[in-house]
Tab-separated table of C-alpha atoms and ligand atoms in Angstrom:
chain	number	residue	atom	x	y	z
A	1	MET	CA	-30.603	-0.712	-33.843
A	2	GLU	CA	-33.718	-1.408	-32.006
A	3	ARG	CA	-32.628	-3.902	-28.986
A	4	THR	CA	-35.786	-6.530	-28.184
A	5	GLY	CA	-37.284	-6.943	-24.581
A	6	LYS	CA	-35.037	-10.134	-24.027
A	7	GLU	CA	-31.902	-8.689	-25.332
A	8	LEU	CA	-32.452	-5.743	-22.818
A	9	ILE	CA	-32.696	-7.986	-20.194
A	10	THR	CA	-29.756	-9.941	-20.761
A	11	ILE	CA	-27.949	-6.306	-20.786
A	12	ASN	CA	-29.182	-5.629	-17.555
A	13	LEU	CA	-28.424	-8.899	-15.522
A	14	ALA	CA	-24.955	-8.363	-17.234
A	15	LEU	CA	-24.996	-5.047	-15.815
A	16	ILE	CA	-26.044	-6.023	-12.359
A	17	THR	CA	-24.081	-8.881	-12.069
A	18	PHE	CA	-20.980	-6.551	-13.088
A	19	ILE	CA	-22.102	-3.528	-10.790
A	20	GLY	CA	-22.434	-7.200	-7.921
A	21	PHE	CA	-18.865	-8.043	-8.378
A	22	THR	CA	-17.464	-4.611	-8.551
A	23	THR	CA	-19.039	-4.252	-4.667
A	24	LEU	CA	-17.662	-7.351	-3.701
A	25	SER	CA	-14.354	-6.062	-4.910
A	26	GLN	CA	-14.815	-3.116	-3.196
A	27	ALA	CA	-16.143	-4.250	0.366
A	28	ALA	CA	-12.488	-4.006	2.085
A	29	ILE	CA	-11.203	-0.917	1.123
A	30	SER	CA	-14.607	0.670	1.056
A	31	GLY	CA	-15.458	2.439	3.698
A	32	SER	CA	-12.004	2.540	4.642
A	33	LYS	CA	-9.218	5.422	5.454
A	34	HIS	CA	-8.230	5.023	1.927
A	35	ASP	CA	-11.639	5.180	0.389
A	36	PHE	CA	-11.882	9.236	-1.012
A	37	SER	CA	-15.035	8.307	-3.103
A	38	ASN	CA	-16.764	10.796	-0.900
A	39	ARG	CA	-14.937	13.515	-1.109
A	40	PRO	CA	-15.928	16.612	-3.825
A	41	TRP	CA	-12.423	16.114	-5.366
A	42	ALA	CA	-12.791	11.983	-5.577
A	43	GLU	CA	-15.807	12.458	-8.387
A	44	GLY	CA	-17.411	9.586	-6.476
A	45	GLN	CA	-14.490	7.004	-7.752
A	46	ILE	CA	-12.531	4.774	-5.290
A	47	CYS	CA	-9.925	3.369	-7.217
A	48	LEU	CA	-9.688	6.209	-9.437
A	49	PRO	CA	-7.046	8.434	-7.177
A	50	CYS	CA	-4.743	5.853	-6.983
A	51	HIS	CA	-5.069	3.900	-10.192
A	52	ALA	CA	-6.177	4.415	-13.878
A	53	PRO	CA	-6.759	2.050	-16.460
A	54	HIS	CA	-5.286	4.425	-19.318
A	55	ASN	CA	-3.156	6.901	-19.632
A	56	GLY	CA	-1.886	6.919	-16.130
A	57	ILE	CA	1.867	7.861	-14.678
A	58	ASP	CA	4.727	5.538	-15.413
A	59	VAL	CA	6.244	4.321	-12.346
A	60	ALA	CA	8.620	1.657	-12.266
A	61	ASN	CA	6.685	-1.555	-10.719
A	62	ALA	CA	3.827	0.382	-10.246
A	63	PRO	CA	-0.053	-1.534	-10.578
A	64	LEU	CA	-0.962	1.290	-13.325
A	65	TRP	CA	-0.652	4.540	-11.270
A	66	ASN	CA	-2.435	8.037	-11.607
A	67	HIS	CA	-1.208	10.035	-8.566
A	68	GLU	CA	1.403	11.991	-8.752
A	69	ILE	CA	4.936	11.109	-7.626
A	70	SER	CA	6.747	12.663	-5.053
A	71	THR	CA	10.665	13.832	-6.053
A	72	ALA	CA	11.609	14.753	-2.383
A	73	THR	CA	14.711	13.173	-1.086
A	74	TYR	CA	14.489	11.313	1.870
A	75	THR	CA	17.032	11.124	5.315
A	76	LEU	CA	17.012	7.172	5.720
A	77	TYR	CA	16.977	5.337	8.982
A	78	SER	CA	20.360	4.236	10.144
A	79	SER	CA	21.871	2.370	12.958
A	80	PRO	CA	25.376	0.649	14.284
A	81	THR	CA	23.464	-2.608	14.365
A	82	LEU	CA	21.899	-2.680	10.860
A	83	ASP	CA	22.968	-4.534	8.362
A	84	ALA	CA	20.372	-4.330	5.676
A	85	VAL	CA	21.262	-1.381	3.241
A	86	PRO	CA	18.333	0.838	3.141
A	87	GLY	CA	18.058	2.625	-0.189
A	88	GLN	CA	16.159	5.625	-1.439
A	89	PRO	CA	12.333	4.456	-1.420
A	90	THR	CA	11.895	2.197	-4.256
A	91	GLY	CA	8.889	0.548	-6.391
A	92	ILE	CA	5.662	0.157	-4.068
A	93	SER	CA	6.873	2.554	-1.374
A	94	LYS	CA	7.228	5.765	-3.293
A	95	LEU	CA	3.589	4.942	-4.391
A	96	CYS	CA	2.638	5.489	-0.580
A	97	LEU	CA	4.973	7.997	0.022
A	98	SER	CA	3.434	10.124	-3.098
A	99	CYS	CA	0.539	10.775	-0.348
A	100	HIS	CA	2.376	9.708	3.076
A	101	ASP	CA	5.453	12.566	2.831
A	102	GLY	CA	3.210	15.334	2.509
A	103	THR	CA	4.875	17.171	-0.191
A	104	VAL	CA	2.152	16.296	-2.880
A	105	ALA	CA	-1.090	16.810	-2.112
A	106	VAL	CA	-4.050	13.638	-2.217
A	107	ASP	CA	-5.924	14.922	-4.759
A	108	SER	CA	-3.022	15.277	-7.267
A	109	PHE	CA	-3.662	12.683	-9.748
A	110	GLY	CA	-5.283	12.158	-13.148
A	111	GLY	CA	-2.836	15.330	-14.336
A	112	GLN	CA	-4.478	17.923	-12.148
A	113	THR	CA	-3.048	19.498	-9.088
A	114	GLY	CA	-4.924	18.930	-5.850
A	115	SER	CA	-5.004	21.721	-3.198
A	116	TYR	CA	-5.489	18.627	-0.018
A	117	TYR	CA	-1.958	17.795	2.106
A	118	LEU	CA	-1.871	15.682	4.722
A	119	GLY	CA	-0.156	18.366	6.786
A	120	PRO	CA	3.119	17.971	9.240
A	121	ASN	CA	0.590	17.541	12.505
A	122	ARG	CA	-1.015	14.766	11.044
A	123	PRO	CA	0.014	11.645	12.639
A	124	GLU	CA	-0.309	9.924	9.034
A	125	ASN	CA	2.492	12.159	7.436
A	126	VAL	CA	5.569	10.346	7.643
A	127	GLY	CA	7.639	13.169	5.978
A	128	THR	CA	10.643	12.908	4.498
A	129	ASP	CA	12.970	11.997	7.014
A	130	LEU	CA	12.428	8.656	7.681
A	131	SER	CA	15.112	7.852	10.003
A	132	ASP	CA	12.769	7.373	13.140
A	133	ASP	CA	10.137	4.847	10.634
A	134	HIS	CA	11.112	1.082	10.390
A	135	PRO	CA	13.622	0.791	7.576
A	136	ILE	CA	12.237	-0.128	4.046
A	137	SER	CA	13.633	-0.580	0.156
A	138	PHE	CA	16.374	-2.830	1.113
A	139	VAL	CA	16.554	-6.844	-0.281
A	140	TYR	CA	15.858	-9.174	2.644
A	141	ASP	CA	17.132	-12.657	1.979
A	142	THR	CA	18.886	-15.732	3.334
A	143	ALA	CA	22.166	-14.346	4.112
A	144	LEU	CA	20.910	-10.829	5.235
A	145	ALA	CA	19.207	-13.372	8.025
A	146	GLN	CA	22.127	-15.481	8.573
A	147	ALA	CA	24.154	-12.053	9.123
A	148	ASP	CA	21.623	-10.664	11.331
A	149	GLY	CA	21.097	-13.701	13.423
A	150	GLY	CA	17.695	-12.176	14.864
A	151	LEU	CA	15.330	-12.513	11.827
A	152	TYR	CA	13.679	-15.262	10.068
A	153	ASP	CA	15.292	-16.770	6.930
A	154	PRO	CA	12.610	-15.037	4.545
A	155	THR	CA	12.487	-18.325	2.125
A	156	VAL	CA	11.176	-20.954	4.759
A	157	GLN	CA	9.395	-19.151	7.388
A	158	LEU	CA	5.486	-19.083	6.762
A	159	SER	CA	3.934	-15.460	6.995
A	160	GLY	CA	1.113	-16.645	8.948
A	161	ILE	CA	-0.928	-14.253	7.130
A	162	PRO	CA	-4.469	-15.256	7.045
A	163	GLY	CA	-5.414	-16.938	3.544
A	164	ALA	CA	-1.814	-17.109	2.502
A	165	THR	CA	0.337	-20.305	2.421
A	166	GLY	CA	3.473	-19.079	1.679
A	167	THR	CA	7.229	-17.508	2.741
A	168	ILE	CA	7.732	-14.182	3.904
A	169	SER	CA	9.503	-13.624	0.646
A	170	GLN	CA	6.762	-14.498	-1.825
A	171	ASP	CA	3.600	-12.684	1.006
A	172	MET	CA	5.562	-9.661	2.165
A	173	LEU	CA	8.789	-9.007	0.038
A	174	PHE	CA	8.183	-7.116	-3.254
A	175	ALA	CA	11.088	-7.710	-5.144
A	176	ASN	CA	12.640	-9.747	-2.504
A	177	LYS	CA	12.395	-5.845	-0.979
A	178	LEU	CA	10.688	-4.713	2.449
A	179	GLU	CA	8.834	-2.252	1.734
A	180	CYS	CA	5.775	-0.087	3.190
A	181	ALA	CA	3.345	-3.092	1.768
A	182	SER	CA	5.138	-5.479	3.794
A	183	CYS	CA	3.357	-4.573	7.085
A	184	HIS	CA	0.371	-2.497	5.035
A	185	ASP	CA	-1.996	-3.517	3.018
A	186	VAL	CA	-3.236	-0.178	1.112
A	187	HIS	CA	-6.805	-1.920	0.202
A	188	ASN	CA	-7.798	-2.835	3.499
A	189	THR	CA	-8.466	-6.760	2.590
A	190	TYR	CA	-7.951	-8.393	6.261
A	191	ASN	CA	-9.334	-5.124	7.869
A	192	ASN	CA	-7.233	-4.904	11.013
A	193	MET	CA	-6.389	-1.839	12.484
A	194	LYS	CA	-4.416	1.119	10.846
A	195	LEU	CA	-4.634	-0.875	7.433
A	196	LEU	CA	-2.236	-3.633	8.819
A	197	ILE	CA	-1.741	-7.368	6.522
A	198	LYS	CA	-2.028	-9.105	10.295
A	199	SER	CA	-2.707	-7.823	13.699
A	200	ASN	CA	-0.135	-7.027	15.893
A	201	ALA	CA	-1.790	-7.738	18.547
A	202	GLY	CA	1.003	-9.685	21.166
A	203	SER	CA	3.580	-8.150	18.378
A	204	GLY	CA	2.276	-10.440	15.915
A	205	LEU	CA	3.513	-8.851	12.894
A	206	CYS	CA	7.059	-8.123	14.315
A	207	LEU	CA	7.519	-12.023	15.217
A	208	THR	CA	6.761	-12.665	11.515
A	209	CYS	CA	9.714	-11.682	10.626
A	210	HIS	CA	11.893	-10.648	13.694
A	211	ASN	CA	12.328	-14.116	15.927
A	212	ASN	CA	13.109	-12.373	19.398
B	301	HEC	C1	-4.712	4.474	-1.926
B	301	HEC	C2	-4.680	4.488	-2.769
B	301	HEC	C3	-5.114	3.317	-3.953
B	301	HEC	C4	-6.468	2.898	-3.800
B	301	HEC	C5	-7.026	4.089	-3.270
B	301	HEC	C6	-6.474	2.120	-4.784
B	301	HEC	N1	-5.293	1.112	-4.741
B	301	HEC	FE1	-4.891	-0.642	-5.797
B	301	HEC	N2	-2.765	-0.338	-5.484
B	301	HEC	C7	-2.410	0.842	-4.066
B	301	HEC	C8	-0.850	0.753	-4.154
B	301	HEC	C9	-0.179	1.223	-3.061
B	301	HEC	C10	-0.489	-0.907	-4.985
B	301	HEC	C11	0.459	-1.360	-4.851
B	301	HEC	C12	1.288	-2.307	-3.543
B	301	HEC	C13	0.210	-3.603	-3.260
B	301	HEC	O1	0.131	-4.379	-4.029
B	301	HEC	O2	0.047	-4.126	-1.962
B	301	HEC	C14	-1.800	-1.526	-5.308
B	301	HEC	C15	-1.873	-2.379	-6.069
B	301	HEC	C16	-3.247	-2.931	-6.710
B	301	HEC	C17	-3.130	-3.764	-7.541
B	301	HEC	C18	-2.242	-5.103	-8.219
B	301	HEC	C19	-1.829	-5.719	-6.548
B	301	HEC	C20	-3.103	-6.976	-6.005
B	301	HEC	O3	-3.361	-6.378	-4.835
B	301	HEC	O4	-3.420	-7.221	-6.776
B	301	HEC	C21	-4.563	-4.143	-8.009
B	301	HEC	C22	-5.090	-5.403	-9.007
B	301	HEC	C23	-5.133	-2.931	-7.597
B	301	HEC	N3	-4.274	-2.315	-6.859
B	301	HEC	C24	-6.723	-2.814	-7.722
B	301	HEC	C25	-7.191	-1.481	-7.343
B	301	HEC	C26	-8.677	-1.514	-7.149
B	301	HEC	C27	-9.887	-2.213	-8.513
B	301	HEC	C28	-9.174	-0.339	-6.348
B	301	HEC	C29	-10.418	0.263	-6.283
B	301	HEC	C30	-11.669	-0.419	-5.825
B	301	HEC	C31	-7.919	0.068	-5.630
B	301	HEC	N4	-6.446	-0.654	-6.202
B	301	HEC	C32	-7.811	1.188	-5.095
B	301	HEC	C33	-3.352	1.863	-3.794
B	301	HEC	C34	-4.146	1.996	-4.128
B	302	HEC	C1	-3.501	8.810	-2.756
B	302	HEC	C2	-2.841	9.412	-1.486
B	302	HEC	C3	-2.896	8.369	-0.773
B	302	HEC	C4	-1.875	6.811	-1.146
B	302	HEC	C5	-1.188	6.629	-2.583
B	302	HEC	C6	-1.824	6.265	0.096
B	302	HEC	N1	-2.532	6.854	1.157
B	302	HEC	FE1	-2.477	6.051	3.128
B	302	HEC	N2	-3.842	7.412	3.067
B	302	HEC	C7	-4.062	8.497	2.668
B	302	HEC	C8	-4.777	9.774	3.554
B	302	HEC	C9	-5.258	10.984	2.658
B	302	HEC	C10	-5.054	8.765	4.503
B	302	HEC	C11	-5.830	9.657	6.108
B	302	HEC	C12	-7.400	9.114	5.770
B	302	HEC	C13	-8.408	10.314	6.831
B	302	HEC	O1	-7.616	10.095	7.360
B	302	HEC	O2	-9.064	10.346	6.422
B	302	HEC	C14	-4.229	7.609	4.443
B	302	HEC	C15	-4.264	6.822	5.755
B	302	HEC	C16	-3.116	5.759	5.976
B	302	HEC	C17	-3.321	5.068	7.039
B	302	HEC	C18	-3.614	5.136	8.722
B	302	HEC	C19	-5.225	3.866	8.505
B	302	HEC	C20	-5.753	4.113	9.626
B	302	HEC	O3	-6.808	3.150	9.884
B	302	HEC	O4	-5.292	4.989	10.681
B	302	HEC	C21	-2.258	4.402	6.817
B	302	HEC	C22	-1.307	2.872	7.997
B	302	HEC	C23	-1.732	4.405	5.563
B	302	HEC	N3	-2.549	5.065	4.911
B	302	HEC	C24	-0.877	3.732	5.052
B	302	HEC	C25	-0.445	3.772	3.528
B	302	HEC	C26	0.399	3.004	2.309
B	302	HEC	C27	1.345	1.615	3.319
B	302	HEC	C28	0.336	3.274	1.342
B	302	HEC	C29	1.267	2.598	-0.041
B	302	HEC	C30	1.091	1.015	0.229
B	302	HEC	C31	-0.789	4.249	0.998
B	302	HEC	N4	-0.997	4.388	2.623
B	302	HEC	C32	-1.326	4.960	0.184
B	302	HEC	C33	-3.534	8.877	1.302
B	302	HEC	C34	-3.118	8.011	0.667
B	303	HEC	C1	7.912	-3.008	9.591
B	303	HEC	C2	6.295	-2.944	9.582
B	303	HEC	C3	5.871	-2.041	9.277
B	303	HEC	C4	6.416	-1.000	7.514
B	303	HEC	C5	7.677	-1.574	6.737
B	303	HEC	C6	5.902	0.448	7.660
B	303	HEC	N1	4.832	0.149	8.297
B	303	HEC	FE1	3.698	1.777	9.339
B	303	HEC	N2	3.147	1.080	10.252
B	303	HEC	C7	3.425	0.007	11.123
B	303	HEC	C8	2.457	-0.420	12.236
B	303	HEC	C9	2.801	-1.804	12.992
B	303	HEC	C10	1.833	0.864	12.432
B	303	HEC	C11	0.697	0.914	13.755
B	303	HEC	C12	1.493	1.468	15.174
B	303	HEC	C13	1.940	2.952	15.159
B	303	HEC	O1	1.461	3.817	14.985
B	303	HEC	O2	3.245	2.758	15.584
B	303	HEC	C14	1.977	1.389	11.461
B	303	HEC	C15	1.530	3.192	11.367
B	303	HEC	C16	1.314	3.523	10.035
B	303	HEC	C17	0.722	4.579	10.083
B	303	HEC	C18	-0.809	5.416	10.605
B	303	HEC	C19	-0.131	6.205	11.460
B	303	HEC	C20	-1.004	6.616	12.696
B	303	HEC	O3	-0.961	7.123	13.804
B	303	HEC	O4	-2.249	7.128	11.991
B	303	HEC	C21	0.758	5.290	8.469
B	303	HEC	C22	-0.006	6.515	7.794
B	303	HEC	C23	1.797	4.467	8.331
B	303	HEC	N3	2.051	3.339	9.150
B	303	HEC	C24	2.447	4.769	7.234
B	303	HEC	C25	3.207	3.807	6.714
B	303	HEC	C26	4.403	3.909	5.313
B	303	HEC	C27	3.822	5.014	4.424
B	303	HEC	C28	5.523	3.519	5.127
B	303	HEC	C29	6.401	3.206	4.222
B	303	HEC	C30	6.977	4.530	4.277
B	303	HEC	C31	5.170	2.695	6.555
B	303	HEC	N4	3.848	2.798	7.555
B	303	HEC	C32	6.222	1.679	6.610
B	303	HEC	C33	4.091	-0.827	10.418
B	303	HEC	C34	5.139	-0.557	9.454
B	304	HEC	C1	8.338	-8.294	6.915
B	304	HEC	C2	9.156	-8.672	7.546
B	304	HEC	C3	9.375	-7.374	9.250
B	304	HEC	C4	8.727	-7.392	10.076
B	304	HEC	C5	6.795	-7.613	9.533
B	304	HEC	C6	8.805	-5.994	10.804
B	304	HEC	N1	10.449	-6.332	10.502
B	304	HEC	FE1	12.041	-5.105	11.643
B	304	HEC	N2	13.692	-5.663	10.348
B	304	HEC	C7	13.408	-6.365	9.362
B	304	HEC	C8	14.421	-6.907	8.625
B	304	HEC	C9	14.874	-7.883	7.937
B	304	HEC	C10	14.998	-5.751	9.470
B	304	HEC	C11	16.585	-5.522	8.893
B	304	HEC	C12	17.813	-5.744	10.197
B	304	HEC	C13	18.883	-5.247	9.940
B	304	HEC	O1	19.484	-5.683	8.968
B	304	HEC	O2	20.064	-5.452	11.001
B	304	HEC	C14	14.471	-4.845	10.390
B	304	HEC	C15	15.144	-4.172	11.279
B	304	HEC	C16	14.131	-3.501	12.527
B	304	HEC	C17	14.544	-2.761	13.263
B	304	HEC	C18	16.472	-1.902	12.869
B	304	HEC	C19	17.238	-2.872	13.451
B	304	HEC	C20	18.634	-2.273	13.741
B	304	HEC	O3	19.434	-2.578	14.158
B	304	HEC	O4	18.814	-1.030	13.662
B	304	HEC	C21	14.070	-2.746	14.286
B	304	HEC	C22	13.981	-1.735	15.657
B	304	HEC	C23	13.177	-3.155	13.908
B	304	HEC	N3	13.006	-4.231	12.798
B	304	HEC	C24	11.486	-3.548	14.495
B	304	HEC	C25	10.446	-4.258	14.165
B	304	HEC	C26	9.190	-3.988	14.496
B	304	HEC	C27	9.134	-3.224	16.522
B	304	HEC	C28	8.125	-4.442	13.925
B	304	HEC	C29	6.507	-4.713	14.205
B	304	HEC	C30	6.350	-3.248	14.245
B	304	HEC	C31	9.407	-5.206	12.975
B	304	HEC	N4	10.045	-5.077	12.983
B	304	HEC	C32	8.247	-5.610	12.254
B	304	HEC	C33	12.662	-7.142	8.869
B	304	HEC	C34	10.576	-7.438	9.621
């Protein structure tokens, strides 16, 4: 079918608008440590190493996931004063660990086996021993806050995340659980150091949940 000049202009405008929006939505992740688009293995794509619109990997609670998942069993955080009950990493945290525990290559996505690992000497490698990391994958609810005494009730306290008006529970937890993404913003929306969801200047991030 032949297109008239007018039709072609309409199509071009639609394309420009589309590209304009795409650029906008990528403004924050673009150029961040999670922008792999200039690596030879990323096919110039920003989202693809982590997400696929079709035929991705089926992970519970994951947003259209495309990256191979780790099968590691983790050593969990424990301490005599801990009231929470951390379990093996769940949902969202498993997505982070699919690159950050160092056992699966960063470029293992879309069914291809990669070869670029976050090696053991990289600061970004958290490993499979999580006992020296902030506990994750546990329920943080009113009962936990009452048992602990040093935590805000996650259902009433404002999170203080820029632009957010909800509670800790609404803005930072995933199915009521504390996960890696409770503190980190994988898409770099807020442009804080170390992809934090909120600046930790003056321990501001810690003091969002801990009241002392
Ligand atoms: C380095 C991995 C990574 C890259 C690259 C990435 N994402 Fe994500 N994305 C995640 C993870 C992990 C989650 C779940 C955690 C969360 O929601 O904070 C997520 C969640 C999402 C969600 C659902 C929750 C929300 O924030 O709305 C959408 C939509 C999304 N990503 C879109 C994109 C788009 C579009 C791109 C490319 C411009 C992209 N992502 C790039 C890892 C990534
Ligand atoms: C596709 C693999 C992949 C996934 C999935 C992924 N990351 Fe990363 N991330 C990396 C790599 C690779 C780097 C280091 C990039 C570099 O230095 O070039 C990195 C860097 C980081 C950094 C350091 C940023 C800085 O400014 O120094 C943080 C924090 C981080 N990731 C947290 C997360 C969290 C939290 C999640 C899940 C919500 C996640 N990542 C998911 C691959 C990934
Ligand atoms: C309670 C908040 C919190 C949770 C939960 C959390 N982090 Fe972090 N993370 C931080 C803070 C604050 C920093 C920056 C200061 C530092 O390096 O200790 C950081 C730093 C990092 C870095 C950068 C290390 C470096 O030196 O470049 C990576 C990578 C990272 N976190 C990944 C993760 C992953 C993966 C998870 C889940 C397994 C996770 N984080 C859970 C708060 C958190
Ligand atoms: C999203 C909320 C949240 C944020 C942000 C947060 N924490 Fe936590 N933290 C918790 C919860 C909930 C527990 C579990 C407390 C318990 O069960 O005793 C915990 C546990 C801990 C523990 C272990 C306590 C013990 O008894 O072993 C330490 C230490 C800790 N956090 C320090 C920090 C630091 C430092 C930061 C800032 C980098 C931080 N937290 C940020 C919610 C948070």
